[in-house]
PDB file of C-alpha atoms in Angstrom:
ATOM      1  CA  MET A  75     -35.490   2.055 -58.069  1.00 62.00           C
ATOM      2  CA  GLU A  76     -34.548  -0.229 -61.024  1.00 73.00           C
ATOM      3  CA  TYR A  77     -31.313  -2.368 -60.858  1.00 81.00           C
ATOM      4  CA  THR A  78     -29.183  -3.285 -63.222  1.00 90.00           C
ATOM      5  CA  MET A  79     -26.181  -5.432 -63.384  1.00 94.00           C
ATOM      6  CA  GLN A  80     -23.915  -2.531 -64.135  1.00 93.00           C
ATOM      7  CA  ASP A  81     -24.658  -1.551 -60.760  1.00 93.00           C
ATOM      8  CA  VAL A  82     -23.461  -4.739 -59.111  1.00 96.00           C
ATOM      9  CA  THR A  83     -19.334  -5.304 -58.197  1.00 96.00           C
ATOM     10  CA  LEU A  84     -18.133  -8.913 -56.898  1.00 97.00           C
ATOM     11  CA  LEU A  85     -15.885  -9.293 -54.588  1.00 97.00           C
ATOM     12  CA  GLY A  86     -13.790 -12.719 -54.829  1.00 95.00           C
ATOM     13  CA  ALA A  87     -13.692 -14.753 -57.757  1.00 95.00           C
ATOM     14  CA  GLY A  88     -12.269 -17.646 -56.646  1.00 93.00           C
ATOM     15  CA  LYS A  89     -14.172 -21.089 -56.960  1.00 93.00           C
ATOM     16  CA  LEU A  90     -18.047 -20.114 -55.826  1.00 94.00           C
ATOM     17  CA  GLY A  91     -16.972 -16.010 -57.750  1.00 96.00           C
ATOM     18  CA  SER A  92     -15.345 -17.794 -60.539  1.00 96.00           C
ATOM     19  CA  ALA A  93     -18.787 -20.273 -61.286  1.00 96.00           C
ATOM     20  CA  LEU A  94     -20.901 -16.913 -60.894  1.00 97.00           C
ATOM     21  CA  LEU A  95     -18.999 -15.224 -62.921  1.00 98.00           C
ATOM     22  CA  ARG A  96     -18.945 -18.721 -66.155  1.00 97.00           C
ATOM     23  CA  GLY A  97     -22.955 -18.379 -65.575  1.00 97.00           C
ATOM     24  CA  TRP A  98     -23.318 -15.001 -65.995  1.00 98.00           C
ATOM     25  CA  GLN A  99     -21.480 -15.003 -69.035  1.00 98.00           C
ATOM     26  CA  ARG A 100     -23.171 -17.876 -70.280  1.00 97.00           C
ATOM     27  CA  ALA A 101     -27.185 -15.609 -69.457  1.00 97.00           C
ATOM     28  CA  GLY A 102     -25.663 -12.380 -70.678  1.00 96.00           C
ATOM     29  CA  ARG A 103     -25.591 -10.726 -67.973  1.00 95.00           C
ATOM     30  CA  LEU A 104     -21.983  -9.173 -66.098  1.00 97.00           C
ATOM     31  CA  PRO A 105     -21.542  -7.491 -63.382  1.00 96.00           C
ATOM     32  CA  GLY A 106     -20.242  -4.361 -63.937  1.00 95.00           C
ATOM     33  CA  ARG A 107     -16.585  -5.105 -61.807  1.00 96.00           C
ATOM     34  CA  ALA A 108     -14.875  -7.109 -59.543  1.00 97.00           C
ATOM     35  CA  VAL A 109     -13.026  -7.242 -57.577  1.00 96.00           C
ATOM     36  CA  THR A 110      -9.723 -10.452 -55.997  1.00 96.00           C
ATOM     37  CA  LYS A 111      -7.400 -10.364 -53.871  1.00 93.00           C
ATOM     38  CA  SER A 112      -4.094 -10.143 -56.748  1.00 95.00           C
ATOM     39  CA  GLU A 113      -3.915  -8.674 -59.792  1.00 96.00           C
ATOM     40  CA  ALA A 114      -2.878 -11.795 -60.995  1.00 96.00           C
ATOM     41  CA  THR A 115      -6.710 -12.886 -60.408  1.00 96.00           C
ATOM     42  CA  ALA A 116      -8.146  -9.549 -61.778  1.00 96.00           C
ATOM     43  CA  GLY A 117      -6.154 -10.158 -65.092  1.00 97.00           C
ATOM     44  CA  MET A 118      -8.137 -13.604 -65.948  1.00 97.00           C
ATOM     45  CA  VAL A 119     -11.317 -11.975 -65.007  1.00 97.00           C
ATOM     46  CA  ARG A 120     -10.446  -9.033 -67.413  1.00 97.00           C
ATOM     47  CA  GLU A 121      -9.036 -11.210 -70.528  1.00 97.00           C
ATOM     48  CA  CYS A 122     -12.638 -13.995 -69.667  1.00 97.00           C
ATOM     49  CA  PHE A 123     -14.439 -12.560 -68.729  1.00 97.00           C
ATOM     50  CA  ARG A 124     -13.885  -8.842 -71.011  1.00 96.00           C
ATOM     51  CA  ILE A 125     -15.120  -7.088 -67.179  1.00 97.00           C
ATOM     52  CA  PRO A 126     -13.345  -4.285 -65.353  1.00 96.00           C
ATOM     53  CA  ALA A 127     -11.827  -5.764 -62.423  1.00 97.00           C
ATOM     54  CA  GLY A 128      -8.784  -5.158 -60.089  1.00 96.00           C
ATOM     55  CA  THR A 129      -7.378  -5.475 -56.070  1.00 95.00           C
ATOM     56  CA  SER A 130      -8.482  -1.904 -54.983  1.00 93.00           C
ATOM     57  CA  ILE A 131     -12.456  -2.542 -52.871  1.00 92.00           C
ATOM     58  CA  ASP A 132     -12.757   1.410 -52.476  1.00 89.00           C
ATOM     59  CA  GLU A 133     -12.550   2.330 -56.496  1.00 89.00           C
ATOM     60  CA  ALA A 134     -14.531  -0.368 -57.708  1.00 90.00           C
ATOM     61  CA  LEU A 135     -17.549   0.745 -54.823  1.00 89.00           C
ATOM     62  CA  VAL A 136     -17.876   4.072 -56.480  1.00 87.00           C
ATOM     63  CA  GLY A 137     -21.132   3.740 -58.502  1.00 85.00           C
ATOM     64  CA  THR A 138     -22.063   0.576 -56.856  1.00 92.00           C
ATOM     65  CA  ARG A 139     -25.340  -0.122 -55.384  1.00 93.00           C
ATOM     66  CA  THR A 140     -25.274  -3.790 -54.997  1.00 95.00           C
ATOM     67  CA  ILE A 141     -22.237  -5.771 -54.268  1.00 96.00           C
ATOM     68  CA  ILE A 142     -21.906  -9.336 -53.876  1.00 97.00           C
ATOM     69  CA  VAL A 143     -19.273 -10.958 -51.111  1.00 96.00           C
ATOM     70  CA  ALA A 144     -17.838 -14.080 -52.544  1.00 96.00           C
ATOM     71  CA  VAL A 145     -14.289 -13.951 -50.296  1.00 94.00           C
ATOM     72  CA  LYS A 146     -13.834 -17.020 -48.136  1.00 90.00           C
ATOM     73  CA  PRO A 147     -15.607 -16.408 -44.732  1.00 87.00           C
ATOM     74  CA  HIS A 148     -12.264 -15.557 -42.730  1.00 87.00           C
ATOM     75  CA  GLN A 149     -11.325 -12.985 -45.261  1.00 90.00           C
ATOM     76  CA  TRP A 150     -15.093 -11.135 -44.202  1.00 90.00           C
ATOM     77  CA  PRO A 151     -13.198  -8.831 -41.574  1.00 89.00           C
ATOM     78  CA  GLU A 152     -10.815  -7.384 -43.719  1.00 89.00           C
ATOM     79  CA  VAL A 153     -13.255  -6.987 -46.082  1.00 91.00           C
ATOM     80  CA  ALA A 154     -15.646  -5.682 -43.708  1.00 90.00           C
ATOM     81  CA  GLY A 155     -13.554  -2.813 -42.640  1.00 88.00           C
ATOM     82  CA  THR A 156     -13.576  -1.223 -46.751  1.00 88.00           C
ATOM     83  CA  LEU A 157     -17.238  -1.387 -46.521  1.00 89.00           C
ATOM     84  CA  GLU A 158     -18.097   0.895 -43.573  1.00 83.00           C
ATOM     85  CA  ALA A 159     -18.149   4.162 -45.119  1.00 80.00           C
ATOM     86  CA  TRP A 160     -20.254   2.647 -48.402  1.00 88.00           C
ATOM     87  CA  GLY A 161     -23.935   2.502 -48.484  1.00 79.00           C
ATOM     88  CA  ASP A 162     -24.868   5.734 -46.980  1.00 80.00           C
ATOM     89  CA  GLY A 163     -26.632   6.515 -49.288  1.00 80.00           C
ATOM     90  CA  GLY A 164     -28.541   3.009 -49.268  1.00 86.00           C
ATOM     91  CA  GLY A 165     -27.604   0.043 -51.645  1.00 91.00           C
ATOM     92  CA  THR A 166     -27.768  -3.851 -50.942  1.00 94.00           C
ATOM     93  CA  LEU A 167     -25.141  -5.889 -49.915  1.00 95.00           C
ATOM     94  CA  VAL A 168     -25.504  -9.642 -50.883  1.00 96.00           C
ATOM     95  CA  SER A 169     -23.397 -12.578 -48.997  1.00 95.00           C
ATOM     96  CA  VAL A 170     -22.512 -15.901 -50.830  1.00 94.00           C
ATOM     97  CA  MET A 171     -20.171 -16.815 -47.698  1.00 90.00           C
ATOM     98  CA  ALA A 172     -21.276 -20.125 -45.628  1.00 82.00           C
ATOM     99  CA  GLY A 173     -21.179 -19.923 -41.846  1.00 78.00           C
ATOM    100  CA  VAL A 174     -21.605 -15.718 -41.886  1.00 86.00           C
ATOM    101  CA  ASP A 175     -24.785 -14.982 -40.390  1.00 85.00           C
ATOM    102  CA  CYS A 176     -26.564 -11.778 -41.604  1.00 88.00           C
ATOM    103  CA  ASP A 177     -26.162 -10.080 -37.876  1.00 88.00           C
ATOM    104  CA  ALA A 178     -22.563 -10.495 -38.184  1.00 87.00           C
ATOM    105  CA  LEU A 179     -23.123  -8.954 -41.752  1.00 90.00           C
ATOM    106  CA  ARG A 180     -25.037  -6.012 -40.621  1.00 89.00           C
ATOM    107  CA  ARG A 181     -22.713  -5.246 -37.858  1.00 88.00           C
ATOM    108  CA  ARG A 182     -19.904  -4.055 -40.213  1.00 89.00           C
ATOM    109  CA  VAL A 183     -22.320  -1.999 -42.974  1.00 89.00           C
ATOM    110  CA  SER A 184     -24.662   1.551 -42.762  1.00 88.00           C
ATOM    111  CA  ASP A 185     -28.197   0.690 -41.151  1.00 88.00           C
ATOM    112  CA  ARG A 186     -29.507   2.284 -44.848  1.00 90.00           C
ATOM    113  CA  VAL A 187     -27.939  -1.249 -46.517  1.00 92.00           C
ATOM    114  CA  ASP A 188     -29.654  -4.278 -47.156  1.00 93.00           C
ATOM    115  CA  VAL A 189     -28.525  -6.954 -45.999  1.00 94.00           C
ATOM    116  CA  VAL A 190     -29.417 -10.303 -47.776  1.00 95.00           C
ATOM    117  CA  ARG A 191     -27.389 -14.493 -47.351  1.00 94.00           C
ATOM    118  CA  ALA A 192     -27.799 -16.515 -50.404  1.00 94.00           C
ATOM    119  CA  MET A 193     -25.961 -19.791 -51.489  1.00 92.00           C
ATOM    120  CA  PRO A 194     -25.024 -20.635 -54.607  1.00 93.00           C
ATOM    121  CA  ASN A 195     -23.169 -23.673 -55.511  1.00 91.00           C
ATOM    122  CA  VAL A 196     -21.008 -24.091 -58.787  1.00 91.00           C
ATOM    123  CA  LEU A 197     -23.111 -25.648 -61.279  1.00 93.00           C
ATOM    124  CA  CYS A 198     -23.891 -22.269 -61.350  1.00 95.00           C
ATOM    125  CA  SER A 199     -21.899 -22.139 -64.246  1.00 95.00           C
ATOM    126  CA  PHE A 200     -23.076 -24.281 -66.310  1.00 94.00           C
ATOM    127  CA  ASN A 201     -26.662 -22.448 -65.633  1.00 96.00           C
ATOM    128  CA  GLU A 202     -27.994 -25.477 -63.880  1.00 93.00           C
ATOM    129  CA  GLY A 203     -27.605 -24.108 -59.944  1.00 94.00           C
ATOM    130  CA  VAL A 204     -28.987 -24.242 -57.245  1.00 93.00           C
ATOM    131  CA  THR A 205     -29.145 -20.738 -55.348  1.00 95.00           C
ATOM    132  CA  ALA A 206     -31.158 -20.855 -51.766  1.00 93.00           C
ATOM    133  CA  VAL A 207     -31.757 -17.178 -50.862  1.00 94.00           C
ATOM    134  CA  ALA A 208     -32.709 -15.953 -47.243  1.00 90.00           C
ATOM    135  CA  ASP A 209     -36.705 -15.656 -46.678  1.00 87.00           C
ATOM    136  CA  GLY A 210     -37.690 -11.814 -47.846  1.00 87.00           C
ATOM    137  CA  ALA A 211     -34.973 -10.754 -50.303  1.00 91.00           C
ATOM    138  CA  PRO A 212     -35.898  -8.522 -53.022  1.00 91.00           C
ATOM    139  CA  ALA A 213     -36.473  -9.494 -56.335  1.00 93.00           C
ATOM    140  CA  HIS A 214     -33.527  -7.829 -57.550  1.00 93.00           C
ATOM    141  CA  VAL A 215     -31.735  -9.808 -55.556  1.00 95.00           C
ATOM    142  CA  ARG A 216     -33.604 -13.018 -56.835  1.00 95.00           C
ATOM    143  CA  ALA A 217     -32.715 -11.663 -60.770  1.00 95.00           C
ATOM    144  CA  LEU A 218     -29.630 -11.896 -60.167  1.00 96.00           C
ATOM    145  CA  PHE A 219     -29.346 -15.547 -59.388  1.00 97.00           C
ATOM    146  CA  ALA A 220     -32.339 -16.414 -61.826  1.00 96.00           C
ATOM    147  CA  PRO A 221     -30.309 -16.859 -65.000  1.00 96.00           C
ATOM    148  CA  LEU A 222     -27.684 -19.723 -63.352  1.00 97.00           C
ATOM    149  CA  GLY A 223     -30.732 -22.170 -62.393  1.00 95.00           C
ATOM    150  CA  THR A 224     -33.096 -22.554 -59.631  1.00 93.00           C
ATOM    151  CA  VAL A 225     -33.415 -20.021 -57.110  1.00 95.00           C
ATOM    152  CA  LEU A 226     -35.644 -20.971 -53.928  1.00 93.00           C
ATOM    153  CA  ASP A 227     -36.760 -19.057 -51.054  1.00 92.00           C
ATOM    154  CA  VAL A 228     -35.386 -20.657 -48.054  1.00 91.00           C
ATOM    155  CA  PRO A 229     -35.220 -19.681 -43.643  1.00 91.00           C
ATOM    156  CA  GLU A 230     -31.832 -17.962 -42.540  1.00 85.00           C
ATOM    157  CA  GLY A 231     -31.814 -20.662 -40.429  1.00 84.00           C
ATOM    158  CA  SER A 232     -31.648 -22.631 -42.596  1.00 86.00           C
ATOM    159  CA  LEU A 233     -28.882 -21.631 -45.314  1.00 84.00           C
ATOM    160  CA  ASP A 234     -25.994 -23.681 -43.337  1.00 76.00           C
ATOM    161  CA  ALA A 235     -28.060 -27.058 -43.980  1.00 81.00           C
ATOM    162  CA  PHE A 236     -28.535 -25.875 -47.729  1.00 83.00           C
ATOM    163  CA  THR A 237     -25.397 -25.203 -48.086  1.00 77.00           C
ATOM    164  CA  ALA A 238     -24.397 -29.147 -47.279  1.00 73.00           C
ATOM    165  CA  LEU A 239     -27.449 -30.569 -49.643  1.00 81.00           C
ATOM    166  CA  THR A 240     -26.183 -28.173 -52.421  1.00 84.00           C
ATOM    167  CA  ALA A 241     -22.733 -26.495 -52.528  1.00 81.00           C
ATOM    168  CA  SER A 242     -21.465 -29.237 -51.429  1.00 84.00           C
ATOM    169  CA  ALA A 243     -23.367 -32.147 -52.428  1.00 88.00           C
ATOM    170  CA  PRO A 244     -21.361 -32.418 -56.012  1.00 90.00           C
ATOM    171  CA  ALA A 245     -18.308 -33.270 -55.359  1.00 92.00           C
ATOM    172  CA  LEU A 246     -20.074 -35.938 -52.882  1.00 94.00           C
ATOM    173  CA  VAL A 247     -22.389 -36.987 -56.154  1.00 94.00           C
ATOM    174  CA  LEU A 248     -18.717 -37.148 -58.594  1.00 95.00           C
ATOM    175  CA  ARG A 249     -17.154 -39.656 -55.940  1.00 95.00           C
ATOM    176  CA  LEU A 250     -20.236 -42.080 -56.614  1.00 95.00           C
ATOM    177  CA  MET A 251     -19.644 -41.153 -60.070  1.00 96.00           C
ATOM    178  CA  GLU A 252     -16.450 -42.079 -59.861  1.00 96.00           C
ATOM    179  CA  GLY A 253     -17.258 -45.855 -58.490  1.00 95.00           C
ATOM    180  CA  PHE A 254     -19.972 -46.260 -60.984  1.00 95.00           C
ATOM    181  CA  THR A 255     -17.048 -45.340 -63.852  1.00 96.00           C
ATOM    182  CA  ASP A 256     -14.872 -47.462 -62.058  1.00 96.00           C
ATOM    183  CA  ALA A 257     -17.462 -50.879 -62.229  1.00 95.00           C
ATOM    184  CA  ALA A 258     -17.916 -49.575 -65.569  1.00 95.00           C
ATOM    185  CA  LEU A 259     -14.294 -50.032 -66.441  1.00 96.00           C
ATOM    186  CA  ALA A 260     -13.824 -53.547 -64.601  1.00 96.00           C
ATOM    187  CA  LEU A 261     -16.775 -54.124 -67.079  1.00 95.00           C
ATOM    188  CA  GLY A 262     -14.490 -53.760 -69.444  1.00 95.00           C
ATOM    189  CA  LEU A 263     -16.147 -50.444 -71.340  1.00 95.00           C
ATOM    190  CA  PRO A 264     -13.604 -47.613 -72.477  1.00 96.00           C
ATOM    191  CA  ALA A 265     -13.263 -45.166 -70.125  1.00 95.00           C
ATOM    192  CA  ASP A 266     -15.109 -42.167 -72.283  1.00 94.00           C
ATOM    193  CA  SER A 267     -18.191 -44.783 -72.715  1.00 95.00           C
ATOM    194  CA  ALA A 268     -17.687 -45.664 -69.261  1.00 95.00           C
ATOM    195  CA  GLN A 269     -17.854 -41.531 -68.364  1.00 95.00           C
ATOM    196  CA  ALA A 270     -19.947 -40.325 -70.486  1.00 95.00           C
ATOM    197  CA  VAL A 271     -22.982 -43.850 -68.861  1.00 95.00           C
ATOM    198  CA  ALA A 272     -22.423 -42.568 -65.734  1.00 95.00           C
ATOM    199  CA  ALA A 273     -23.044 -38.240 -66.833  1.00 95.00           C
ATOM    200  CA  GLN A 274     -26.350 -39.538 -68.576  1.00 96.00           C
ATOM    201  CA  VAL A 275     -27.624 -42.027 -65.612  1.00 96.00           C
ATOM    202  CA  PHE A 276     -26.986 -39.430 -63.028  1.00 95.00           C
ATOM    203  CA  ARG A 277     -28.509 -36.898 -65.019  1.00 94.00           C
ATOM    204  CA  SER A 278     -31.967 -38.570 -66.767  1.00 96.00           C
ATOM    205  CA  THR A 279     -32.242 -39.956 -63.021  1.00 96.00           C
ATOM    206  CA  GLY A 280     -32.701 -36.742 -61.355  1.00 93.00           C
ATOM    207  CA  ALA A 281     -34.704 -35.673 -64.429  1.00 94.00           C
ATOM    208  CA  TRP A 282     -36.769 -38.800 -63.991  1.00 96.00           C
ATOM    209  CA  LEU A 283     -37.384 -37.798 -60.401  1.00 95.00           C
ATOM    210  CA  ALA A 284     -37.821 -33.883 -60.444  1.00 91.00           C
ATOM    211  CA  GLN A 285     -40.661 -34.598 -63.298  1.00 95.00           C
ATOM    212  CA  SER A 286     -42.555 -37.332 -61.267  1.00 96.00           C
ATOM    213  CA  GLY A 287     -42.449 -35.052 -57.780  1.00 94.00           C
ATOM    214  CA  GLU A 288     -43.022 -38.869 -56.282  1.00 97.00           C
ATOM    215  CA  HIS A 289     -40.406 -39.691 -53.320  1.00 97.00           C
ATOM    216  CA  PRO A 290     -37.245 -41.746 -54.441  1.00 96.00           C
ATOM    217  CA  ALA A 291     -38.004 -45.108 -52.533  1.00 96.00           C
ATOM    218  CA  VAL A 292     -41.446 -44.637 -54.803  1.00 97.00           C
ATOM    219  CA  LEU A 293     -39.551 -45.059 -58.309  1.00 96.00           C
ATOM    220  CA  ARG A 294     -36.504 -47.089 -57.080  1.00 96.00           C
ATOM    221  CA  LYS A 295     -39.478 -49.742 -56.046  1.00 96.00           C
ATOM    222  CA  ARG A 296     -41.350 -49.126 -59.182  1.00 96.00           C
ATOM    223  CA  ILE A 297     -37.934 -50.315 -61.582  1.00 96.00           C
ATOM    224  CA  THR A 298     -36.726 -53.284 -58.694  1.00 96.00           C
ATOM    225  CA  THR A 299     -37.923 -56.575 -60.291  1.00 95.00           C
ATOM    226  CA  PRO A 300     -37.702 -59.672 -57.330  1.00 95.00           C
ATOM    227  CA  GLY A 301     -35.024 -62.369 -58.059  1.00 95.00           C
ATOM    228  CA  GLY A 302     -33.075 -59.436 -60.511  1.00 95.00           C
ATOM    229  CA  CYS A 303     -30.347 -57.905 -60.859  1.00 95.00           C
ATOM    230  CA  THR A 304     -31.273 -54.248 -59.700  1.00 95.00           C
ATOM    231  CA  ILE A 305     -32.471 -55.587 -55.810  1.00 96.00           C
ATOM    232  CA  ALA A 306     -29.184 -57.387 -56.052  1.00 96.00           C
ATOM    233  CA  GLY A 307     -27.144 -54.162 -56.512  1.00 95.00           C
ATOM    234  CA  LEU A 308     -29.637 -52.910 -53.768  1.00 95.00           C
ATOM    235  CA  MET A 309     -28.819 -55.534 -51.517  1.00 96.00           C
ATOM    236  CA  GLU A 310     -25.097 -55.013 -51.663  1.00 95.00           C
ATOM    237  CA  LEU A 311     -25.528 -51.141 -51.505  1.00 94.00           C
ATOM    238  CA  GLU A 312     -27.509 -52.104 -47.801  1.00 94.00           C
ATOM    239  CA  ARG A 313     -24.820 -54.151 -46.669  1.00 94.00           C
ATOM    240  CA  ALA A 314     -21.894 -51.050 -47.395  1.00 93.00           C
ATOM    241  CA  ARG A 315     -24.721 -48.748 -45.556  1.00 94.00           C
ATOM    242  CA  SER A 316     -24.269 -46.886 -48.537  1.00 93.00           C
ATOM    243  CA  ALA A 317     -27.181 -44.442 -48.002  1.00 92.00           C
ATOM    244  CA  VAL A 318     -26.466 -43.853 -44.398  1.00 94.00           C
ATOM    245  CA  GLY A 319     -22.899 -43.214 -45.713  1.00 94.00           C
ATOM    246  CA  PHE A 320     -24.163 -40.391 -48.001  1.00 93.00           C
ATOM    247  CA  ALA A 321     -26.640 -38.844 -44.984  1.00 92.00           C
ATOM    248  CA  ASP A 322     -23.416 -38.439 -42.897  1.00 93.00           C
ATOM    249  CA  ALA A 323     -21.494 -36.819 -45.808  1.00 92.00           C
ATOM    250  CA  LEU A 324     -24.105 -34.204 -45.744  1.00 88.00           C
ATOM    251  CA  LEU A 325     -24.672 -33.682 -42.243  1.00 89.00           C
ATOM    252  CA  ALA A 326     -20.839 -33.479 -41.542  1.00 90.00           C
ATOM    253  CA  THR A 327     -20.687 -31.041 -44.884  1.00 85.00           C
ATOM    254  CA  ALA A 328     -23.833 -28.958 -42.651  1.00 80.00           C
ATOM    255  CA  ARG A 329     -22.116 -28.982 -39.784  1.00 82.00           C
ATOM    256  CA  ARG A 330     -18.666 -27.637 -40.909  1.00 82.00           C
ATOM    257  CA  ALA A 331     -20.738 -25.078 -42.343  1.00 72.00           C
ATOM    258  CA  SER A 332     -21.897 -23.788 -39.450  1.00 71.00           C
ATOM    259  CA  GLU A 333     -17.812 -23.654 -37.668  1.00 76.00           C
ATOM    260  CA  LEU A 334     -17.061 -21.777 -40.792  1.00 66.00           C
ATOM    261  CA  GLY A 335     -18.770 -18.798 -39.069  1.00 56.00           C
ATOM    262  CA  ALA A 336     -17.775 -19.320 -35.271  1.00 60.00           C
ATOM    263  CA  THR A 337     -14.621 -20.693 -35.691  1.00 52.00           C
ATOM    264  CA  LYS A 338     -12.995 -17.293 -37.837  1.00 47.00           C
ATOM    265  CA  SER A 339     -13.387 -13.829 -36.083  1.00 39.00           C
ATOM    266  CA  VAL A 340     -16.097 -11.614 -36.804  1.00 38.00           C
ATOM    267  CA  LEU A 341     -15.401  -8.486 -35.730  1.00 36.00           C
ATOM    268  CA  PRO A 342     -17.620  -5.852 -34.281  1.00 38.00           C
ATOM    269  CA  LYS A 343     -18.870  -2.524 -35.696  1.00 39.00           C
ATOM    270  CA  SER A 344     -16.134  -0.298 -34.484  1.00 33.00           C
TER     271      SER A 344
END
């Protein structure tokens, strides 16, 4: 069976949903339609992305073969109530919600619907994202996210951890970049130069790590000269426990991702 983007309906156009739309727009692969919570947001989608958009899920599902659920986890029970009659002829539901597992999703849709979890991050908007898809995802689901960056197969039980490492990590990395920029300003660099240097250093260091295939510690030691300025800076980071603090922050986001599904009621199928 051949799948096309015209068969896809996106539910939700918040931060993550909008990031997906921007990435698909850049790749020339926008979905067939979108459904949003408000008419104002639907109007924004129609204007910016030139695809049909509205607030009625029932109307949008006519002819839809793949649904991407990009609403907040606590909104899932309300959305699920409109999906129970969909998919009797088959279909695919792809959830990009944190903390709502496949069992909770399957309880609310037809047995003939394939349910898949995926976890993209906001960097998909620049086609530089990372998306985890649960092991065993159909090829057409992987194809949805392939234009947006790297796609990785991950056991479903690890998706919440993946949320910490990719979906939440950009904000944490940006906080580090703020510190880098502040230091550059303190050293007398103009603000625009400070930000440009920060962006390039983080970008090129990431590229070096990806291309080398080596552990970060190996690369770090390679460019650290005994008695030099680099080791002085590294010792200051050690005194501040920066590496441990960053790891703790990532672990906190993983715990919160697990809590999101548990603290919001996901009603059983009636």
